[in-house]
Short mmCIF file of C-alpha atoms in Angstrom, two decimals:
data_model
loop_
_atom_site.label_atom_id
_atom_site.label_comp_id
_atom_site.label_asym_id
_atom_site.label_seq_id
_atom_site.Cartn_x
_atom_site.Cartn_y
_atom_site.Cartn_z
CA MET B 1 -6.43 2.67 -40.64
CA ASP B 2 -9.49 1.51 -38.87
CA GLY B 3 -9.61 3.11 -35.46
CA LYS B 4 -12.08 0.64 -34.05
CA ARG B 5 -10.21 -2.43 -35.15
CA HIS B 6 -7.10 -1.00 -33.73
CA SER B 7 -8.34 0.27 -30.19
CA ILE B 8 -7.52 -0.61 -26.70
CA ALA B 9 -7.61 -4.46 -26.17
CA LYS B 10 -11.10 -5.41 -24.58
CA ARG B 11 -9.31 -6.85 -21.57
CA LEU B 12 -8.20 -3.45 -20.67
CA GLU B 13 -11.57 -1.84 -20.84
CA GLY B 14 -12.46 -0.26 -17.52
CA THR B 15 -9.03 -0.10 -16.30
CA GLU B 16 -7.95 3.24 -18.37
CA SER B 17 -8.21 5.75 -15.65
CA SER B 18 -5.52 6.46 -12.85
CA VAL B 19 -6.14 8.23 -9.77
CA TRP B 20 -2.41 8.95 -9.50
CA VAL B 21 -2.32 10.67 -12.91
CA GLU B 22 -5.43 12.66 -12.28
CA PHE B 23 -4.81 14.07 -8.71
CA GLY B 24 -0.88 14.35 -9.33
CA ASP B 25 -1.56 16.45 -12.39
CA LEU B 26 -4.16 18.47 -10.45
CA ALA B 27 -1.56 19.18 -7.53
CA ASP B 28 1.03 20.26 -10.20
CA LYS B 29 -1.35 22.47 -11.72
CA GLU B 30 -2.38 24.20 -8.60
CA LYS B 31 1.10 24.04 -7.25
CA ALA B 32 -0.32 22.43 -4.15
CA LEU B 33 1.70 20.70 -1.29
CA ASN B 34 1.26 16.92 -2.29
CA VAL B 35 0.90 14.93 0.83
CA GLY B 36 -1.30 12.30 -0.96
CA GLN B 37 1.05 10.18 -2.97
CA GLY B 38 3.00 7.63 -1.22
CA TYR B 39 6.80 8.45 -1.63
CA PRO B 40 9.47 10.01 0.57
CA ASP B 41 10.33 13.55 -0.51
CA PHE B 42 13.72 13.43 1.24
CA PHE B 43 17.06 11.49 0.50
CA PRO B 44 17.48 7.87 1.49
CA PRO B 45 20.03 7.10 4.25
CA GLN B 46 23.52 7.72 3.49
CA PHE B 47 24.46 3.99 3.57
CA VAL B 48 21.97 3.46 0.66
CA ALA B 49 23.64 6.22 -1.68
CA ASP B 50 27.06 4.92 -0.73
CA ALA B 51 25.88 1.39 -1.84
CA LEU B 52 24.80 2.70 -5.22
CA ARG B 53 27.92 4.89 -5.72
CA GLN B 54 30.04 2.10 -4.86
CA ILE B 55 28.44 -0.28 -7.54
CA ALA B 56 28.42 2.47 -10.13
CA SER B 57 32.19 2.85 -9.82
CA SER B 58 33.06 -0.75 -9.57
CA GLN B 59 36.00 -2.12 -11.51
CA ASP B 60 33.76 -5.15 -12.50
CA PRO B 61 32.42 -4.57 -16.03
CA VAL B 62 29.70 -7.45 -15.44
CA VAL B 63 27.62 -5.49 -12.98
CA HIS B 64 26.61 -3.37 -16.07
CA GLN B 65 25.45 -6.14 -17.98
CA TYR B 66 22.29 -8.37 -18.03
CA THR B 67 22.11 -10.74 -14.94
CA ARG B 68 20.19 -13.83 -13.99
CA SER B 69 16.51 -13.37 -15.21
CA TYR B 70 14.78 -14.34 -11.98
CA GLY B 71 17.27 -12.53 -9.62
CA HIS B 72 20.94 -11.31 -9.39
CA PRO B 73 22.79 -14.13 -7.75
CA ARG B 74 24.13 -11.87 -4.78
CA LEU B 75 20.79 -10.34 -4.25
CA VAL B 76 18.74 -13.71 -4.16
CA LYS B 77 21.32 -14.98 -1.68
CA ALA B 78 20.83 -12.12 0.62
CA LEU B 79 16.95 -12.26 0.31
CA SER B 80 17.36 -15.97 1.01
CA ASP B 81 19.38 -15.34 4.21
CA LEU B 82 16.88 -12.70 5.50
CA TYR B 83 13.59 -14.65 4.64
CA SER B 84 14.93 -17.89 5.87
CA ILE B 85 14.95 -16.25 9.33
CA LEU B 86 11.62 -14.45 8.81
CA MET B 87 9.79 -17.53 7.30
CA LYS B 88 11.20 -19.90 9.96
CA ARG B 89 12.27 -22.26 7.11
CA SER B 90 15.05 -22.59 4.56
CA VAL B 91 14.16 -20.44 1.49
CA ASP B 92 15.80 -21.93 -1.89
CA ARG B 93 17.58 -18.78 -3.39
CA ASN B 94 17.25 -20.40 -6.89
CA ARG B 95 13.74 -21.91 -6.89
CA GLU B 96 11.60 -19.99 -4.34
CA ILE B 97 12.70 -16.23 -5.02
CA LEU B 98 11.97 -14.01 -7.87
CA VAL B 99 13.13 -10.48 -8.12
CA SER B 100 10.68 -8.31 -10.06
CA VAL B 101 10.30 -4.61 -11.32
CA GLY B 102 8.82 -3.52 -7.95
CA ALA B 103 6.20 -5.23 -5.94
CA TYR B 104 4.04 -4.20 -8.88
CA GLY B 105 5.83 -6.48 -11.15
CA ALA B 106 5.48 -9.42 -8.67
CA LEU B 107 1.82 -8.79 -8.37
CA TYR B 108 1.46 -8.69 -12.10
CA CYS B 109 3.32 -11.89 -12.57
CA ALA B 110 1.24 -13.57 -9.90
CA HIS B 111 -2.10 -12.90 -11.57
CA GLN B 112 -0.89 -13.37 -15.15
CA GLY B 113 0.78 -16.85 -14.07
CA LEU B 114 -1.80 -18.18 -11.68
CA ILE B 115 -5.25 -16.80 -12.57
CA ASP B 116 -7.26 -18.18 -15.51
CA PRO B 117 -10.22 -16.74 -17.05
CA GLY B 118 -13.21 -17.32 -14.71
CA ASP B 119 -11.23 -17.65 -11.61
CA GLU B 120 -12.54 -15.81 -8.58
CA VAL B 121 -10.04 -13.65 -6.63
CA ILE B 122 -11.19 -12.31 -3.13
CA LEU B 123 -10.15 -8.70 -2.48
CA LEU B 124 -10.45 -7.08 1.06
CA GLU B 125 -11.53 -3.48 0.69
CA PRO B 126 -9.83 -1.01 0.68
CA PHE B 127 -7.40 -2.39 -1.55
CA PHE B 128 -4.30 -0.70 -3.37
CA ASP B 129 -5.91 0.23 -6.91
CA CYS B 130 -3.98 -2.03 -9.12
CA TYR B 131 -5.49 -5.33 -7.69
CA GLU B 132 -8.73 -5.15 -9.33
CA PRO B 133 -7.38 -4.26 -12.77
CA MET B 134 -4.68 -7.07 -12.54
CA VAL B 135 -7.47 -9.61 -11.63
CA ARG B 136 -9.48 -8.43 -14.62
CA GLN B 137 -6.62 -8.27 -16.99
CA ALA B 138 -5.86 -11.97 -16.29
CA GLY B 139 -9.56 -12.71 -16.98
CA GLY B 140 -10.46 -13.31 -13.46
CA ILE B 141 -13.51 -12.15 -11.49
CA PRO B 142 -12.97 -9.78 -8.44
CA VAL B 143 -15.16 -10.69 -5.30
CA LEU B 144 -15.26 -7.84 -2.78
CA VAL B 145 -15.30 -8.22 1.08
CA PRO B 146 -15.04 -4.67 2.71
CA LEU B 147 -13.32 -4.05 6.11
CA LYS B 148 -15.70 -2.15 8.34
CA PRO B 149 -15.34 -0.09 11.55
CA THR B 150 -16.29 -2.20 14.66
CA LYS B 151 -16.21 0.58 17.05
CA SER B 152 -18.15 4.14 17.03
CA GLY B 153 -17.77 7.05 19.04
CA SER B 154 -14.06 6.92 19.85
CA PRO B 155 -12.26 10.08 20.14
CA VAL B 156 -9.09 8.56 18.52
CA PRO B 157 -10.37 5.81 15.76
CA SER B 158 -7.57 3.35 15.04
CA SER B 159 -7.01 1.01 12.04
CA ALA B 160 -7.30 -1.72 14.53
CA ASP B 161 -10.94 -0.99 14.69
CA TRP B 162 -11.48 -2.24 11.34
CA THR B 163 -11.97 -5.70 10.30
CA PHE B 164 -13.93 -8.09 7.95
CA ASP B 165 -17.14 -9.93 8.79
CA ARG B 166 -16.34 -13.54 9.44
CA ASP B 167 -19.56 -14.77 7.75
CA GLU B 168 -19.57 -12.47 4.87
CA LEU B 169 -15.77 -13.77 3.95
CA GLU B 170 -16.72 -17.27 4.53
CA SER B 171 -19.73 -17.02 2.09
CA LYS B 172 -17.39 -15.86 -0.76
CA PHE B 173 -15.36 -18.95 -0.67
CA ASN B 174 -16.58 -21.53 -3.32
CA PRO B 175 -15.13 -23.95 -5.85
CA LYS B 176 -14.38 -21.05 -8.44
CA THR B 177 -12.25 -19.24 -5.73
CA LYS B 178 -8.67 -19.32 -6.83
CA ALA B 179 -6.80 -16.72 -4.69
CA ILE B 180 -7.32 -14.06 -2.05
CA ILE B 181 -5.13 -10.96 -1.82
CA VAL B 182 -4.03 -9.97 1.75
CA ASN B 183 -2.36 -6.76 2.04
CA ASN B 184 -0.67 -6.64 5.22
CA PRO B 185 -0.19 -3.84 6.62
CA ASN B 186 -2.95 -2.58 4.59
CA ASN B 187 -2.75 0.52 2.09
CA PRO B 188 -4.60 2.91 2.73
CA LEU B 189 -5.88 2.11 6.00
CA GLY B 190 -2.70 1.21 7.77
CA LYS B 191 -4.53 -1.92 9.41
CA VAL B 192 -2.13 -4.70 10.75
CA PHE B 193 -3.95 -8.08 10.71
CA THR B 194 -4.01 -10.03 14.03
CA LEU B 195 -2.94 -13.48 14.23
CA GLU B 196 -6.58 -14.78 14.72
CA GLU B 197 -7.61 -12.81 11.47
CA LEU B 198 -4.91 -14.43 9.66
CA GLU B 199 -5.64 -17.81 11.07
CA PHE B 200 -9.41 -17.24 10.00
CA ILE B 201 -8.42 -16.55 6.42
CA ALA B 202 -5.70 -19.46 6.38
CA ASP B 203 -8.26 -21.99 7.55
CA LEU B 204 -10.66 -21.03 4.61
CA CYS B 205 -7.82 -21.07 2.15
CA LYS B 206 -6.86 -24.68 3.21
CA ARG B 207 -10.53 -26.07 3.44
CA HIS B 208 -11.05 -24.56 -0.06
CA ASP B 209 -7.65 -25.19 -1.69
CA VAL B 210 -7.15 -21.44 -2.41
CA ILE B 211 -3.93 -19.67 -2.73
CA VAL B 212 -2.88 -16.27 -1.14
CA PHE B 213 -1.13 -13.41 -2.72
CA SER B 214 0.30 -11.59 0.37
CA ASP B 215 1.43 -8.15 -0.38
CA GLU B 216 3.71 -7.25 2.62
CA VAL B 217 5.45 -4.31 1.09
CA TYR B 218 5.13 -2.32 4.46
CA GLU B 219 6.30 -5.44 6.47
CA TRP B 220 8.92 -3.16 8.36
CA LEU B 221 6.51 -0.26 9.11
CA VAL B 222 4.54 -1.85 12.02
CA TYR B 223 4.20 0.41 15.16
CA ARG B 224 4.63 -1.20 18.57
CA PRO B 225 3.04 -2.91 20.23
CA ASN B 226 1.76 -4.35 17.04
CA LYS B 227 3.51 -7.19 15.27
CA HIS B 228 3.85 -8.25 11.67
CA ILE B 229 2.68 -11.84 11.04
CA ARG B 230 3.47 -13.33 7.91
CA ILE B 231 0.72 -15.59 6.76
CA ALA B 232 3.10 -17.93 4.89
CA THR B 233 4.54 -18.85 8.40
CA LEU B 234 1.08 -20.38 9.62
CA PRO B 235 0.67 -24.15 9.64
CA GLY B 236 0.01 -25.49 6.18
CA MET B 237 0.19 -22.04 4.29
CA TRP B 238 3.83 -22.00 2.92
CA GLU B 239 2.87 -24.27 0.11
CA ARG B 240 -0.21 -21.95 -0.93
CA THR B 241 1.28 -18.44 -0.45
CA ILE B 242 3.28 -15.99 -2.56
CA SER B 243 4.81 -13.35 -0.35
CA ILE B 244 5.67 -10.02 -1.97
CA GLY B 245 8.17 -7.36 -0.84
CA SER B 246 9.48 -4.05 -2.06
CA ALA B 247 12.92 -2.41 -1.84
CA GLY B 248 11.30 1.14 -2.23
CA LYS B 249 9.11 0.60 0.95
CA THR B 250 12.14 -1.20 2.76
CA PHE B 251 14.97 1.40 2.14
CA SER B 252 12.83 4.57 1.14
CA ILE B 253 13.96 4.27 -2.54
CA THR B 254 10.66 3.89 -4.51
CA GLY B 255 12.48 5.03 -7.67
CA TRP B 256 14.76 1.82 -7.72
CA LYS B 257 11.41 -0.15 -8.59
CA LEU B 258 12.68 -3.58 -7.36
CA GLY B 259 10.58 -6.05 -5.60
CA TRP B 260 10.40 -9.62 -4.99
CA ALA B 261 8.20 -12.69 -4.67
CA ILE B 262 8.77 -15.48 -2.44
CA GLY B 263 7.08 -18.81 -2.28
CA PRO B 264 6.96 -22.49 -3.08
CA GLU B 265 8.71 -23.60 -6.51
CA PRO B 266 5.28 -24.94 -7.84
CA LEU B 267 3.64 -21.59 -7.56
CA LEU B 268 6.68 -19.33 -8.09
CA ARG B 269 7.49 -21.09 -11.28
CA ALA B 270 4.46 -19.52 -12.93
CA LEU B 271 5.44 -16.07 -11.86
CA CYS B 272 9.25 -16.74 -13.36
CA ILE B 273 7.62 -17.77 -16.72
CA VAL B 274 5.67 -14.41 -16.93
CA HIS B 275 8.72 -12.43 -15.86
CA GLN B 276 10.94 -14.09 -18.23
CA ASN B 277 8.74 -13.29 -21.24
CA CYS B 278 7.89 -9.81 -20.14
CA ASN B 279 10.87 -7.84 -18.36
CA TYR B 280 13.31 -10.76 -18.63
CA THR B 281 15.34 -9.26 -15.94
CA CYS B 282 15.92 -6.33 -13.66
CA PRO B 283 18.86 -3.60 -13.63
CA THR B 284 22.05 -5.32 -12.49
CA PRO B 285 23.54 -2.46 -10.68
CA LEU B 286 20.48 -1.82 -8.75
CA GLU B 287 20.27 -5.35 -7.80
CA GLU B 288 23.98 -5.52 -6.76
CA ALA B 289 23.45 -2.52 -4.54
CA LEU B 290 20.41 -3.63 -2.92
CA ALA B 291 22.32 -6.80 -2.04
CA LEU B 292 24.92 -4.79 -0.24
CA LEU B 293 21.98 -3.00 1.69
CA PHE B 294 20.47 -6.41 2.78
CA GLU B 295 23.94 -7.75 3.81
CA LEU B 296 24.45 -4.67 5.88
CA GLU B 297 21.00 -5.00 7.47
CA LEU B 298 21.68 -8.73 8.27
CA SER B 299 24.77 -7.93 10.06
CA ARG B 300 22.78 -5.79 12.44
CA PHE B 301 19.54 -7.46 12.26
CA SER B 302 17.05 -6.55 15.29
CA ALA B 303 19.87 -4.25 16.64
CA PRO B 304 18.81 -0.66 17.37
CA GLU B 305 21.03 0.88 14.57
CA SER B 306 19.21 -1.33 12.00
CA TYR B 307 17.31 0.75 9.44
CA PHE B 308 14.39 -1.75 9.76
CA GLU B 309 14.27 -0.65 13.48
CA GLN B 310 15.06 3.07 13.03
CA LEU B 311 12.54 3.97 10.22
CA ARG B 312 9.55 3.17 12.13
CA GLU B 313 10.57 4.91 15.18
CA GLU B 314 11.38 7.99 12.87
CA LEU B 315 7.92 7.90 11.30
CA LEU B 316 5.88 7.74 14.64
CA PRO B 317 6.17 11.58 15.46
CA LYS B 318 5.41 12.34 11.70
CA ARG B 319 2.28 10.04 12.17
CA ASP B 320 1.29 11.85 15.41
CA ARG B 321 1.90 15.34 13.91
CA MET B 322 -0.16 14.53 10.80
CA ALA B 323 -3.13 13.31 13.03
CA ALA B 324 -2.96 16.67 15.12
CA MET B 325 -2.95 18.74 11.99
CA LEU B 326 -5.90 17.03 10.46
CA SER B 327 -7.80 17.17 13.63
CA ASP B 328 -7.32 21.05 13.78
CA VAL B 329 -9.38 21.57 10.81
CA GLY B 330 -12.26 19.11 11.80
CA MET B 331 -11.17 16.00 10.14
CA VAL B 332 -11.13 12.68 12.21
CA PRO B 333 -7.99 10.74 11.68
CA ILE B 334 -7.87 7.07 11.75
CA VAL B 335 -4.59 6.50 13.34
CA PRO B 336 -2.72 3.79 11.52
CA ASP B 337 -0.86 0.65 13.12
CA GLY B 338 1.20 0.23 10.17
CA GLY B 339 2.54 1.81 6.93
CA TYR B 340 2.83 5.39 6.18
CA PHE B 341 -0.62 6.47 5.20
CA MET B 342 -3.34 8.09 7.33
CA VAL B 343 -7.04 7.87 6.45
CA ALA B 344 -9.12 10.76 7.84
CA ASP B 345 -12.88 11.24 8.10
CA ILE B 346 -14.24 14.48 6.53
CA SER B 347 -17.95 14.04 7.68
CA LEU B 348 -17.65 17.16 9.95
CA LEU B 349 -16.86 19.15 6.96
CA ASP B 350 -20.28 19.20 5.39
CA ALA B 351 -23.78 19.66 6.90
CA PRO B 352 -25.90 17.60 4.74
CA LEU B 353 -24.28 14.36 6.05
CA PHE B 354 -24.91 15.19 9.70
CA PRO B 355 -25.12 13.11 12.08
CA ILE B 356 -21.48 11.73 11.94
CA ARG B 357 -21.94 8.08 11.78
CA GLY B 358 -20.84 7.85 15.37
CA LEU B 359 -17.50 9.39 14.96
CA THR B 360 -16.78 12.38 17.43
CA LEU B 361 -14.11 14.97 17.52
CA ALA B 362 -13.06 16.24 20.96
CA SER B 363 -12.39 19.86 21.90
CA ARG B 364 -14.93 21.27 19.39
CA ASP B 365 -17.53 23.84 20.74
CA ALA B 366 -20.75 24.44 19.25
CA ASP B 367 -19.78 27.64 17.38
CA SER B 368 -16.56 26.24 15.91
CA PHE B 369 -18.52 23.12 14.72
CA VAL B 370 -20.95 25.26 12.99
CA ARG B 371 -18.11 27.19 11.11
CA ILE B 372 -16.41 23.80 10.12
CA LEU B 373 -19.77 22.61 8.58
CA LEU B 374 -19.79 25.84 6.32
CA ASP B 375 -16.35 25.49 5.14
CA PHE B 376 -16.95 22.86 2.67
CA LYS B 377 -20.10 21.87 0.67
CA VAL B 378 -20.80 18.92 -1.64
CA ASP B 379 -22.34 19.80 -5.08
CA GLU B 380 -25.13 17.41 -5.17
CA LYS B 381 -25.31 17.71 -9.19
CA ASN B 382 -21.73 16.64 -9.42
CA PRO B 383 -21.58 13.05 -10.21
CA GLU B 384 -18.29 12.49 -8.58
CA SER B 385 -18.18 11.14 -5.17
CA ARG B 386 -17.85 13.56 -2.06
CA ASP B 387 -14.33 12.37 -1.18
CA TYR B 388 -13.29 13.30 -4.85
CA GLN B 389 -14.97 16.58 -4.69
CA PHE B 390 -13.33 17.49 -1.26
CA VAL B 391 -9.93 16.59 -2.32
CA LYS B 392 -10.10 18.77 -5.47
CA TRP B 393 -11.63 21.61 -3.44
CA MET B 394 -8.82 21.39 -0.91
CA THR B 395 -6.12 21.11 -3.61
CA VAL B 396 -7.38 24.34 -5.50
CA GLU B 397 -8.76 26.26 -2.39
CA LYS B 398 -6.24 25.34 0.12
CA LYS B 399 -3.38 24.23 -2.08
CA PHE B 400 -3.20 20.98 -0.02
CA ALA B 401 -3.28 17.76 -2.06
CA ALA B 402 -4.38 14.27 -0.89
CA ILE B 403 -5.99 11.17 -2.46
CA PRO B 404 -9.80 10.21 -2.39
CA ASN B 405 -10.09 7.03 -0.42
CA SER B 406 -12.94 5.75 -2.61
CA ALA B 407 -10.22 5.12 -5.22
CA PHE B 408 -9.27 2.06 -3.15
CA TYR B 409 -12.65 0.63 -3.51
CA SER B 410 -14.73 -1.24 -6.25
CA LYS B 411 -17.38 0.77 -8.07
CA GLY B 412 -20.15 -0.77 -6.24
CA ASN B 413 -18.59 0.00 -2.78
CA LYS B 414 -17.42 3.42 -3.31
CA LYS B 415 -20.26 4.88 -0.99
CA LEU B 416 -18.44 3.02 1.91
CA SER B 417 -15.63 5.48 1.69
CA GLU B 418 -17.18 8.68 0.49
CA ASN B 419 -16.17 10.37 3.78
CA LEU B 420 -12.68 9.13 3.62
CA VAL B 421 -9.27 10.90 2.33
CA ARG B 422 -5.92 9.49 2.32
CA PHE B 423 -2.88 11.46 3.43
CA CYS B 424 0.87 10.44 3.48
CA PHE B 425 3.02 11.23 6.42
CA MET B 426 6.25 9.78 4.87
CA LYS B 427 7.60 13.30 4.27
CA ASP B 428 10.46 15.45 5.31
CA ASP B 429 9.86 17.57 8.35
CA SER B 430 9.99 20.80 6.20
CA THR B 431 7.16 19.43 4.21
CA LEU B 432 5.17 18.66 7.16
CA GLU B 433 6.04 22.20 8.56
CA LYS B 434 4.62 23.69 5.28
CA ALA B 435 1.46 21.45 5.72
CA SER B 436 1.16 23.11 9.31
CA GLU B 437 1.30 26.50 7.93
CA ILE B 438 -1.46 25.72 5.59
CA ILE B 439 -3.39 24.23 8.31
CA ARG B 440 -2.87 27.34 10.48
CA GLU B 441 -4.24 29.59 7.77
CA TRP B 442 -7.08 27.12 7.07
CA LYS B 443 -7.88 27.31 10.89
CA LYS B 444 -8.39 31.04 10.64
CA THR B 445 -11.23 30.75 8.13
CA LEU B 446 -13.22 28.55 10.54
#
């Protein structure tokens, strides 16, 4: 067989590598504590397990067979009931909702269904690492606009400090622009976009007839006093927005791999066509169980006992604990307003990049500062970026695994993130205690 003839399809070239595989394998090999990858390491709430158990033992044989391609009837009704409230309009369960294999599946269907070769798609960096490959595999052209910090010298940097340059973003819109992806709250940064920022994006989209893929998988993880605003609810935006959600992020069940896309029928129809010719349908028992969960949440919507309300309150102390731990070894955490990731600046950990680009770390005296600088050194001969080197060093030497933040940037802009590392605080308290033990031992070497 001709190996060249039967090689990877050209449209996949440049998308072969995966940061999750590379650093997941390294963490396993080194038996390191993995606080990089974004999944809970604890059981979901009891009511979630009960729902799945109830469906698994159902006396109705139909729940174990194929269901409606675009979404199980009971589930799309529950989604319609919920999102009609959130979208402030009636959402048609049969024409304006698609249930997919995770939010990944919804994003893939959106790109394959609505992006033609040569179309430009604007990505706000940092972005979840599947965005750029999905654009390219559809034949589209990624157009990059980085979020940048607007403040310096703050002792407690926040994700709210980051935004896009309005002139730069506006300059990227042109007749070839087909779509923009807005991830709100943003992964990895945890930024929650303000009403003013979303209105600016919306006005550009309406002016240039551009559609929005709104990735809102962390919609329930927005910390007070911040508010999650759905761009589809802004004037004139419903008809040009595909909003994407995730059961994994909503109920802490990433292994269920169920997601959904919600939008106007003319746009959503394209996603449905891709889905019906790819996965066709999703697992019926999981869809039925997920419907039960949404029905329960609808019955206690906005009440203190709602899981939507409880989860973010449970995560706040975890977030603050992670920030304190990272500060203890000289990193500067960027405190997120949403999501369950935390990006930390590692500038203090290597002398060659002094000064520290305006970031400061309180409570460090000169002696401890010097010792921090000596704890990690970049190998200038190594072609890998600084954050990649640091995470590998930390995984091997400290048995503490994270994700290099430049994985969420395009090749041309990775330099913007070479001093940043992503951590996940959606972990069990016992895991965070193990992390604290590692940090305490690390501090002894400083």
